[in-house]
């Protein structure tokens, strides 16, 4: 069992309180299934958690570069403020670039967790030679993760032909993504951290763990685990 899931189970055993987590999706969609996908992943792994998801406005291309992260950051803050009105126990920004995280934390009085920093922090507990599997060659989200990893970051990989989360979810790119991730995993690293939550959507971590037999950190699960830890510390 991965550390994030184990941590979540311990936390759930130590409190009977049902926890509510807000989830900010950093792209615009009117597809309810897509919007709630990461919330459902969280609820599956942590049965006492209920989620409420909200996407940012007017950014269907999502966040996949420095420019799109800068554009999306104030929208993330607005989404966090709006979700806070639903009185969740914590809010996660489901993007490994952590756009708007600092300002969002200042805007509300509950924990706000960035998926990138959460995944990186968990990776630091799982190994010493950490490989980062990025969304694309632009490396926007990978930079946010690498800033936390410091000297324990040793390698980065990314799939060819992929730019954004929509490309990740395209079945035609599945094999290219898997092969690129396997190459990173076999490059001498002892843990792989996925630095795009789109990889959570396609359940990449579970596939990689079976093939590589090393820890693979899923950012959505990591962010929920961190949220639960912070919530529990306040009980």
Backbone as JSON, one array per atom type, in Angstrom:
{
  "sequence": "XXXXXXXXXXXXXXXXXXXXXXXXXXXXXXXXXXXXXXXXXXXXXXXXXXXXXXXXXXXXXXXXXXXXXXXXXXXXXXXXXXXXXXXXXXXXXXXXXXXXXXXXXXXXXXXXXXXXXXXXXXXXXXXXXXXXXXXXXXXXXXXXXXXXXXXXXXXXXXXXXXXXXXXXXXXXXXXXXXXXXXXXXXXXXXXXXXXXXXXXXXXXXXXXXXXXXXXXXXXXXXXXXXXXXXXXXXX",
  "N": [[0.84, -1.19, 0.0], [0.58, 2.23, -0.83], [2.18, 5.06, 0.72], [0.52, 7.34, 1.0], [-2.13, 6.35, 0.9], [-2.06, 4.65, 3.11], [-1.56, 6.46, 5.18], [-3.92, 7.95, 5.03], [-5.8, 5.99, 5.8], [-5.08, 5.56, 8.47], [-5.63, 8.08, 9.54], [-8.4, 8.16, 9.15], [-9.22, 6.19, 10.87], [-8.71, 7.34, 13.28], [-10.46, 9.41, 13.64], [-13.92, 9.9, 13.62], [-15.29, 11.69, 12.28], [-16.98, 12.92, 9.45], [-15.39, 14.14, 6.62], [-15.12, 17.06, 4.65], [-13.95, 18.05, 1.58], [-12.96, 20.59, -0.59], [-12.47, 20.81, -4.1], [-10.52, 22.27, -6.49], [-10.6, 22.54, -9.89], [-8.37, 23.19, -12.49], [-9.19, 24.14, -15.03], [-11.68, 24.96, -17.49], [-14.86, 23.54, -17.66], [-17.99, 22.12, -18.69], [-18.75, 19.63, -18.36], [-19.96, 17.37, -16.22], [-19.02, 14.9, -15.31], [-16.28, 14.96, -15.92], [-15.52, 17.19, -14.43], [-15.91, 16.28, -11.77], [-14.14, 14.2, -11.53], [-11.63, 14.02, -10.12], [-12.44, 14.46, -7.52], [-13.92, 12.16, -7.12], [-11.93, 10.23, -7.2], [-10.58, 10.85, -4.84], [-12.63, 10.33, -2.94], [-12.92, 7.62, -3.31], [-10.53, 6.54, -2.32], [-10.46, 7.51, 0.26], [-12.8, 6.84, 2.3], [-14.37, 8.27, 4.22], [-14.48, 10.81, 3.31], [-16.08, 13.5, 1.68], [-16.53, 15.27, -1.34], [-16.5, 18.48, -2.98], [-16.55, 19.9, -6.06], [-15.15, 22.44, -8.17], [-14.62, 24.35, -11.07], [-12.25, 26.61, -12.63], [-12.96, 29.73, -14.31], [-13.45, 30.52, -17.81], [-11.17, 29.34, -19.06], [-10.6, 27.08, -20.89], [-8.42, 25.74, -21.94], [-6.88, 25.01, -19.84], [-4.17, 24.6, -17.44], [-0.89, 24.53, -18.29], [1.58, 25.57, -18.64], [3.96, 28.23, -17.89], [2.77, 30.62, -18.65], [0.0, 30.0, -18.86], [-0.41, 29.27, -16.25], [0.02, 31.67, -14.88], [-2.08, 33.15, -15.93], [-4.2, 31.68, -14.92], [-3.98, 31.8, -12.14], [-5.27, 33.99, -10.54], [-7.88, 33.24, -11.0], [-8.06, 30.79, -9.79], [-7.85, 31.59, -7.12], [-10.26, 32.96, -6.84], [-12.03, 30.83, -7.2], [-11.37, 29.28, -4.97], [-12.21, 30.99, -2.9], [-14.96, 30.95, -3.41], [-15.6, 28.22, -3.07], [-15.03, 28.04, -0.37], [-17.25, 29.12, 0.82], [-18.95, 27.02, 0.97], [-18.26, 25.77, 3.23], [-16.12, 23.78, 3.57], [-13.73, 21.46, 5.04], [-11.17, 21.63, 4.16], [-9.35, 22.7, 1.23], [-8.28, 21.6, -1.93], [-6.03, 22.39, -4.54], [-6.19, 21.17, -7.58], [-3.84, 20.77, -9.31], [-0.58, 20.42, -10.42], [1.14, 22.53, -10.78], [0.46, 24.29, -8.87], [-0.99, 26.82, -9.08], [-1.71, 30.1, -7.95], [-1.6, 29.44, -5.25], [-0.36, 30.6, -2.9], [-1.72, 33.09, -2.6], [-4.31, 32.14, -2.38], [-4.24, 30.81, 0.05], [-4.03, 32.97, 1.76], [-6.48, 34.07, 1.4], [-8.53, 32.58, 2.59], [-9.59, 30.89, 5.64], [-9.12, 28.24, 6.08], [-7.26, 25.15, 5.58], [-5.39, 25.16, 2.54], [-4.32, 23.25, -0.06], [-1.77, 22.56, -2.37], [-1.53, 20.44, -5.15], [0.93, 19.84, -6.35], [3.01, 20.52, -4.49], [2.23, 18.9, -2.39], [2.51, 16.31, -3.49], [5.26, 16.3, -3.97], [6.27, 16.55, -1.36], [5.44, 14.13, -0.26], [6.88, 12.38, -1.87], [9.46, 12.86, -0.95], [9.45, 11.46, 1.38], [9.44, 8.94, 0.47], [11.68, 8.16, -1.0], [15.14, 8.64, -2.11], [16.3, 9.23, -4.54], [14.77, 10.9, -6.77], [12.52, 10.85, -9.42], [10.86, 12.95, -11.7], [7.87, 12.97, -13.37], [6.81, 14.76, -15.92], [4.23, 16.86, -17.38], [4.64, 17.88, -19.93], [7.14, 19.07, -22.3], [7.47, 21.7, -21.62], [7.43, 21.91, -18.9], [6.2, 23.28, -16.74], [4.64, 22.55, -14.39], [6.42, 20.69, -13.4], [8.56, 22.23, -12.51], [7.54, 23.45, -10.2], [7.27, 21.25, -8.52], [9.92, 20.32, -8.43], [11.19, 22.39, -7.06], [10.57, 21.87, -4.43], [11.68, 19.37, -4.06], [14.45, 19.69, -4.25], [17.85, 18.77, -3.85], [17.34, 16.12, -4.07], [16.0, 15.6, -6.35], [16.58, 13.95, -9.34], [16.08, 13.25, -11.99], [14.09, 13.89, -14.92], [11.17, 13.3, -16.87], [9.03, 13.14, -19.77], [6.15, 12.68, -21.86], [6.18, 12.33, -25.45], [4.45, 14.32, -27.87], [2.46, 15.35, -26.26], [0.7, 17.98, -24.74], [-1.25, 19.21, -23.03], [-3.78, 18.53, -20.46], [-5.89, 17.43, -21.83], [-4.69, 16.1, -23.94], [-3.42, 14.13, -22.45], [-5.58, 12.64, -21.58], [-6.45, 11.58, -23.94], [-6.96, 8.57, -25.53], [-5.26, 7.74, -27.57], [-2.75, 8.6, -26.92], [-1.97, 7.09, -24.82], [-0.12, 4.89, -24.81], [2.32, 6.12, -25.46], [2.64, 7.78, -23.25], [2.82, 5.89, -21.18], [5.15, 4.44, -21.89], [7.11, 6.45, -21.81], [7.04, 7.14, -19.11], [7.83, 4.72, -17.98], [10.47, 4.59, -18.91], [11.61, 6.68, -17.46], [11.28, 5.63, -14.89], [13.03, 3.53, -14.94], [15.49, 4.63, -14.97], [17.24, 4.75, -12.89], [16.14, 5.95, -10.7], [14.56, 5.92, -7.44], [12.01, 6.46, -6.77], [9.06, 7.69, -8.33], [7.49, 10.69, -9.05], [4.43, 11.87, -10.1], [3.88, 14.69, -11.96], [1.58, 15.96, -12.85], [-1.85, 16.34, -12.56], [-3.49, 15.27, -14.41], [-2.51, 12.78, -14.95], [-3.43, 11.42, -12.8], [-6.11, 11.24, -13.43], [-6.13, 9.33, -15.49], [-5.32, 7.16, -14.1], [-2.59, 6.48, -13.9], [-0.56, 6.0, -12.0], [-1.08, 3.56, -10.66], [-0.75, 1.67, -12.71], [1.96, 2.04, -13.32], [3.25, 1.35, -10.91], [2.93, -1.42, -10.82], [4.49, -2.19, -12.96], [7.05, -1.1, -12.51], [7.69, -1.5, -9.85], [8.42, 0.24, -7.81], [7.87, 3.05, -5.59], [5.26, 5.16, -6.76], [4.09, 8.32, -6.96], [0.93, 9.6, -6.7], [-0.55, 12.64, -7.48], [-3.14, 13.66, -6.85], [-4.14, 11.94, -4.87], [-2.11, 12.33, -3.02], [-2.49, 15.03, -2.36], [-4.98, 14.96, -1.1], [-4.38, 13.33, 1.07], [-2.56, 14.97, 2.42], [-4.29, 17.06, 3.03], [-6.05, 15.78, 4.8], [-4.28, 15.22, 6.9], [-3.7, 17.81, 7.8], [-6.24, 18.69, 8.54], [-6.82, 16.87, 10.58], [-4.91, 17.59, 12.44], [-5.98, 19.81, 13.52], [-8.18, 19.08, 14.92]],
  "CA": [[0.0, 0.0, 0.0], [1.35, 3.46, -0.9], [2.16, 5.81, 1.97], [-0.62, 8.26, 1.07], [-3.32, 5.6, 1.25], [-1.89, 4.16, 4.48], [-1.75, 7.62, 6.05], [-5.34, 8.26, 5.03], [-6.52, 5.0, 6.59], [-4.8, 5.83, 9.88], [-6.36, 9.27, 9.92], [-9.82, 7.87, 9.21], [-9.49, 5.38, 12.06], [-8.56, 8.14, 14.49], [-11.56, 10.35, 13.75], [-15.14, 9.42, 12.98], [-15.91, 12.82, 11.61], [-16.96, 12.93, 7.99], [-14.6, 15.28, 6.19], [-15.51, 17.63, 3.37], [-12.82, 18.68, 0.9], [-13.23, 21.26, -1.85], [-11.5, 20.5, -5.15], [-10.49, 23.25, -7.58], [-10.05, 22.05, -11.16], [-7.77, 24.36, -13.11], [-9.61, 24.34, -16.41], [-13.11, 25.2, -17.57], [-15.64, 22.46, -18.29], [-19.39, 21.97, -18.29], [-18.96, 18.19, -18.27], [-20.0, 17.07, -14.79], [-18.18, 13.73, -15.04], [-14.89, 15.42, -15.95], [-15.35, 18.09, -13.29], [-15.88, 15.57, -10.49], [-13.27, 13.02, -11.62], [-10.64, 13.97, -9.05], [-13.18, 14.29, -6.28], [-14.29, 10.74, -7.0], [-10.71, 9.5, -6.84], [-10.37, 11.1, -3.41], [-13.66, 9.63, -2.18], [-12.67, 6.18, -3.4], [-9.4, 6.17, -1.47], [-10.72, 7.94, 1.63], [-14.27, 6.67, 2.35], [-15.04, 9.24, 5.07], [-14.38, 12.13, 2.69], [-16.99, 13.92, 0.62], [-15.89, 16.37, -2.06], [-17.25, 19.44, -3.77], [-15.61, 20.34, -7.09], [-15.45, 23.68, -8.89], [-13.57, 24.67, -12.04], [-12.02, 28.03, -12.88], [-13.75, 30.22, -15.43], [-12.87, 31.08, -19.03], [-9.84, 28.8, -19.36], [-10.79, 25.68, -21.32], [-7.14, 25.11, -22.26], [-6.29, 24.54, -18.6], [-2.87, 25.12, -17.0], [0.15, 23.6, -18.76], [2.8, 26.35, -18.89], [4.06, 29.4, -17.02], [1.81, 31.63, -19.08], [-1.36, 29.61, -18.48], [-0.47, 29.28, -14.78], [-0.13, 33.07, -14.49], [-3.43, 33.52, -16.31], [-5.18, 30.97, -14.1], [-3.79, 31.98, -10.7], [-6.34, 34.73, -9.87], [-9.13, 32.49, -11.13], [-8.01, 29.78, -8.73], [-8.17, 32.27, -5.86], [-11.72, 33.21, -6.83], [-12.69, 29.53, -7.0], [-11.15, 28.9, -3.57], [-13.12, 31.81, -2.1], [-16.32, 30.48, -3.62], [-15.72, 26.92, -2.41], [-14.99, 28.23, 1.08], [-18.61, 29.42, 1.26], [-19.61, 25.73, 1.2], [-17.75, 25.35, 4.54], [-15.34, 22.54, 3.59], [-12.67, 21.41, 6.05], [-9.94, 22.0, 3.46], [-9.49, 22.81, -0.22], [-7.09, 21.24, -2.7], [-5.9, 22.89, -5.91], [-5.83, 19.93, -8.27], [-2.91, 21.09, -10.4], [0.76, 20.3, -9.84], [1.82, 23.82, -10.83], [0.0, 25.04, -7.7], [-1.25, 28.23, -9.41], [-2.5, 30.88, -7.0], [-1.65, 28.8, -3.94], [-0.04, 31.51, -1.79], [-2.8, 34.06, -2.44], [-5.49, 31.41, -1.94], [-4.09, 30.57, 1.48], [-4.3, 34.24, 2.44], [-7.87, 34.47, 1.17], [-9.47, 31.81, 3.4], [-9.08, 30.51, 6.95], [-8.99, 26.78, 6.15], [-6.08, 24.7, 4.82], [-5.43, 25.06, 1.08], [-3.19, 22.39, -0.42], [-1.44, 22.44, -3.78], [-1.21, 19.05, -5.47], [2.34, 19.7, -6.66], [3.81, 20.5, -3.27], [1.84, 17.71, -1.61], [3.13, 15.14, -4.12], [6.7, 16.38, -3.74], [6.54, 16.26, 0.06], [5.29, 12.69, -0.06], [8.01, 11.73, -2.54], [10.63, 12.99, -0.09], [9.35, 10.41, 2.4], [9.43, 7.62, -0.17], [12.95, 7.8, -1.62], [16.23, 9.63, -2.13], [16.59, 9.56, -5.93], [13.38, 11.12, -7.19], [12.26, 11.2, -10.81], [9.64, 13.73, -11.9], [7.25, 12.74, -14.68], [6.14, 16.01, -16.22], [3.13, 16.85, -18.34], [5.15, 18.18, -21.27], [8.51, 19.59, -22.31], [7.49, 23.04, -21.04], [7.86, 21.68, -17.53], [5.67, 24.23, -15.78], [4.33, 21.92, -13.12], [7.62, 20.01, -12.9], [9.37, 23.2, -11.78], [6.97, 23.61, -8.86], [7.6, 20.04, -7.76], [11.38, 20.27, -8.25], [11.58, 23.36, -6.05], [10.43, 21.22, -3.13], [12.55, 18.19, -3.98], [15.83, 20.11, -4.04], [18.93, 17.93, -4.35], [16.91, 14.73, -4.27], [15.55, 15.48, -7.74], [17.7, 13.46, -10.15], [15.73, 13.03, -13.39], [12.76, 14.3, -15.36], [10.72, 12.7, -18.11], [7.73, 13.59, -20.25], [5.79, 11.98, -23.1], [6.16, 13.1, -26.69], [3.14, 14.52, -28.46], [1.49, 15.73, -25.24], [0.84, 19.36, -24.26], [-2.12, 19.54, -21.91], [-4.51, 17.41, -19.84], [-6.74, 16.79, -22.83], [-3.82, 15.14, -24.62], [-3.2, 13.01, -21.54], [-6.8, 11.83, -21.53], [-6.7, 11.0, -25.27], [-6.47, 7.18, -25.55], [-4.21, 7.57, -28.57], [-1.46, 8.94, -26.32], [-1.76, 6.26, -23.64], [1.09, 4.08, -24.89], [3.47, 7.03, -25.4], [2.75, 8.2, -21.86], [3.27, 4.76, -20.37], [6.53, 4.12, -22.23], [7.98, 7.52, -21.31], [7.09, 7.01, -17.65], [8.64, 3.54, -17.67], [11.87, 4.95, -19.14], [12.04, 7.45, -16.3], [11.32, 4.75, -13.74], [14.16, 2.6, -15.06], [16.7, 5.44, -15.18], [18.04, 4.77, -11.68], [15.42, 6.6, -9.61], [13.91, 4.97, -6.53], [10.6, 6.87, -6.65], [8.59, 8.58, -9.39], [6.36, 11.54, -8.69], [3.69, 12.36, -11.27], [3.71, 16.13, -11.74], [0.38, 16.46, -13.51], [-3.01, 15.62, -12.05], [-4.1, 14.54, -15.52], [-2.08, 11.4, -14.82], [-4.35, 10.81, -11.82], [-7.35, 10.96, -14.15], [-6.0, 8.09, -16.26], [-4.87, 6.11, -13.17], [-1.26, 6.08, -14.34], [0.28, 5.54, -10.9], [-1.31, 2.13, -10.39], [-0.12, 0.9, -13.8], [3.41, 2.13, -13.21], [3.72, 0.6, -9.74], [2.98, -2.83, -11.18], [5.57, -2.42, -13.91], [8.35, -0.66, -12.02], [7.86, -2.0, -8.49], [8.93, 1.3, -6.94], [6.77, 3.98, -5.29], [4.85, 6.16, -7.75], [3.26, 9.23, -6.19], [-0.22, 10.18, -7.39], [-0.72, 13.95, -6.86], [-4.48, 13.87, -6.29], [-4.19, 11.2, -3.6], [-1.19, 13.0, -2.11], [-3.09, 16.28, -1.87], [-6.04, 14.61, -0.15], [-3.71, 12.83, 2.26], [-2.05, 16.14, 3.13], [-5.45, 17.77, 3.58], [-6.52, 15.05, 5.97], [-3.31, 15.41, 7.97], [-3.86, 19.15, 8.35], [-7.54, 18.72, 9.21], [-6.7, 16.09, 11.81], [-4.07, 18.32, 13.4], [-6.78, 20.9, 14.09], [-9.33, 18.53, 15.65]],
  "C": [[0.88, 1.25, 0.0], [1.17, 4.27, 0.38], [0.94, 6.72, 2.1], [-1.88, 7.54, 1.49], [-3.24, 5.12, 2.69], [-2.12, 5.28, 5.47], [-3.22, 7.97, 6.17], [-6.14, 7.29, 5.87], [-6.31, 5.22, 8.08], [-5.6, 7.03, 10.35], [-7.85, 8.99, 10.05], [-10.17, 7.03, 10.43], [-9.45, 6.22, 13.33], [-9.61, 9.24, 14.62], [-12.76, 9.8, 13.0], [-15.84, 10.52, 12.21], [-15.85, 12.66, 10.1], [-16.31, 14.23, 7.53], [-15.08, 15.75, 4.83], [-14.33, 18.4, 2.78], [-13.3, 19.32, -0.4], [-12.11, 20.99, -2.84], [-11.6, 21.54, -6.25], [-9.84, 22.61, -8.8], [-9.59, 23.24, -11.98], [-7.99, 24.41, -14.63], [-11.13, 24.51, -16.38], [-13.81, 24.06, -18.28], [-17.08, 22.52, -17.82], [-19.78, 20.5, -18.25], [-18.85, 17.77, -16.8], [-19.1, 15.89, -14.43], [-16.71, 14.12, -14.99], [-14.61, 16.3, -14.74], [-15.13, 17.33, -11.99], [-14.9, 14.39, -10.46], [-12.29, 12.93, -10.47], [-11.29, 13.86, -7.68], [-13.57, 12.84, -6.06], [-13.08, 9.88, -6.66], [-10.44, 9.64, -5.35], [-11.36, 10.3, -2.58], [-13.45, 8.12, -2.2], [-11.57, 5.75, -2.42], [-9.62, 6.52, 0.0], [-12.23, 7.95, 1.86], [-15.01, 7.68, 3.22], [-15.05, 10.65, 4.49], [-15.49, 12.32, 1.65], [-16.4, 15.16, -0.02], [-16.91, 17.26, -2.76], [-16.28, 20.04, -4.76], [-16.1, 21.6, -7.79], [-14.3, 23.94, -9.85], [-13.41, 26.18, -12.16], [-12.76, 28.43, -14.15], [-12.88, 30.63, -16.62], [-11.44, 30.63, -19.3], [-9.94, 27.34, -19.76], [-9.48, 24.98, -21.65], [-6.42, 24.6, -21.01], [-4.98, 25.24, -18.27], [-1.8, 24.12, -17.41], [1.47, 24.31, -19.05], [2.84, 27.51, -17.91], [3.0, 30.42, -17.36], [0.39, 31.26, -18.65], [-1.52, 29.55, -16.97], [-0.68, 30.71, -14.28], [-1.55, 33.56, -14.79], [-4.47, 32.91, -15.36], [-5.11, 31.27, -12.62], [-4.9, 32.8, -10.03], [-7.7, 34.03, -9.96], [-9.2, 31.39, -10.08], [-8.38, 30.41, -7.4], [-9.67, 32.53, -5.76], [-12.48, 31.91, -6.58], [-12.54, 29.07, -5.56], [-12.09, 29.7, -2.66], [-14.56, 31.3, -2.2], [-16.55, 29.14, -2.94], [-15.76, 27.06, -0.9], [-16.37, 28.55, 1.64], [-19.41, 28.15, 1.54], [-19.15, 25.09, 2.53], [-17.05, 23.98, 4.51], [-14.3, 22.6, 4.71], [-11.33, 21.81, 5.46], [-10.26, 22.08, 1.97], [-8.19, 22.39, -0.87], [-7.16, 21.88, -4.08], [-5.35, 21.74, -6.72], [-5.03, 20.22, -9.53], [-1.52, 21.1, -9.8], [1.6, 21.55, -10.0], [1.47, 24.71, -9.66], [-0.28, 26.52, -8.0], [-2.12, 28.91, -8.35], [-2.47, 30.39, -5.57], [-1.4, 29.79, -2.8], [-1.18, 32.5, -1.54], [-4.08, 33.38, -1.95], [-5.43, 31.13, -0.44], [-4.37, 31.83, 2.3], [-5.78, 34.6, 2.4], [-8.88, 33.77, 2.07], [-8.8, 31.33, 4.68], [-8.96, 29.0, 7.14], [-7.76, 26.35, 5.36], [-6.35, 24.65, 3.31], [-4.15, 24.34, 0.66], [-3.01, 22.38, -1.93], [-1.0, 21.01, -4.09], [0.27, 18.84, -5.75], [3.21, 19.6, -5.43], [3.49, 19.28, -2.42], [2.52, 16.46, -2.16], [4.63, 15.13, -3.87], [7.06, 16.04, -2.3], [6.42, 14.76, 0.34], [6.44, 11.92, -0.7], [9.27, 11.78, -1.69], [10.64, 11.95, 1.03], [9.5, 9.02, 1.81], [10.76, 7.21, -0.77], [13.94, 8.93, -1.63], [16.61, 10.06, -3.55], [15.25, 9.68, -6.65], [13.33, 11.55, -8.65], [10.92, 11.89, -10.93], [9.11, 13.47, -13.3], [6.35, 13.91, -14.99], [5.03, 15.82, -17.25], [3.64, 17.02, -19.77], [6.55, 18.78, -21.17], [8.61, 21.01, -21.76], [7.83, 23.0, -19.56], [7.33, 22.63, -16.48], [5.39, 23.63, -14.42], [5.54, 21.21, -12.53], [8.5, 20.96, -12.11], [8.86, 23.38, -10.36], [7.31, 22.43, -7.97], [9.09, 20.0, -7.46], [11.87, 21.26, -7.21], [11.51, 22.78, -4.65], [11.44, 20.08, -2.98], [14.01, 18.54, -3.75], [16.82, 19.12, -4.63], [18.51, 16.48, -4.58], [16.23, 14.53, -5.63], [16.74, 15.06, -8.61], [17.36, 13.29, -11.63], [14.33, 13.52, -13.68], [12.45, 13.6, -16.67], [9.38, 13.27, -18.5], [7.43, 12.86, -21.55], [5.86, 12.89, -24.31], [4.73, 13.23, -27.19], [2.06, 14.94, -27.47], [1.77, 17.17, -24.8], [0.04, 19.6, -23.01], [-2.87, 18.31, -21.42], [-5.41, 16.7, -20.84], [-5.94, 15.78, -23.65], [-3.57, 13.91, -23.75], [-4.4, 12.08, -21.53], [-7.16, 11.2, -22.87], [-6.13, 9.58, -25.32], [-5.34, 6.94, -26.54], [-2.82, 7.82, -27.99], [-1.1, 8.03, -25.15], [-0.42, 5.5, -23.69], [2.34, 4.96, -24.82], [3.71, 7.51, -23.97], [3.34, 7.09, -21.01], [4.75, 4.45, -20.63], [7.5, 5.18, -21.7], [8.12, 7.44, -19.8], [7.93, 5.81, -17.23], [10.13, 3.83, -17.88], [12.42, 5.75, -17.96], [12.22, 6.54, -15.09], [12.5, 3.8, -13.75], [15.49, 3.33, -15.24], [17.57, 5.54, -13.93], [17.37, 5.49, -10.52], [14.82, 5.54, -8.68], [12.48, 5.37, -6.19], [10.29, 7.79, -7.82], [7.43, 9.39, -8.85], [5.72, 12.07, -9.97], [3.39, 13.84, -11.06], [2.63, 16.73, -12.64], [-0.81, 15.66, -13.0], [-3.81, 14.94, -13.16], [-3.7, 13.07, -15.49], [-2.9, 10.67, -13.75], [-5.64, 10.4, -12.52], [-7.27, 9.63, -14.88], [-5.42, 6.94, -15.42], [-3.48, 5.59, -13.52], [-0.43, 5.48, -13.21], [0.13, 4.04, -10.66], [-0.65, 1.26, -11.45], [1.39, 0.89, -13.66], [3.95, 1.33, -12.04], [3.87, -0.88, -10.07], [4.18, -3.14, -12.07], [6.95, -2.14, -13.31], [8.7, -1.21, -10.64], [8.68, -1.03, -7.62], [7.77, 2.23, -6.63], [6.53, 4.96, -6.44], [3.81, 7.04, -7.06], [2.18, 9.85, -7.07], [-0.54, 11.53, -6.72], [-2.09, 14.21, -6.26], [-4.6, 13.17, -4.94], [-3.27, 11.86, -2.58], [-1.8, 14.26, -1.53], [-4.2, 16.0, -0.86], [-5.45, 14.11, 1.16], [-3.17, 13.99, 3.1], [-3.19, 16.94, 3.76], [-5.96, 17.1, 4.84], [-5.57, 15.22, 7.16], [-3.49, 16.77, 8.63], [-5.18, 19.29, 9.1], [-7.46, 18.03, 10.57], [-5.9, 16.85, 12.87], [-4.84, 19.43, 14.09], [-7.95, 20.39, 14.93], [-9.05, 18.58, 17.16]]
}
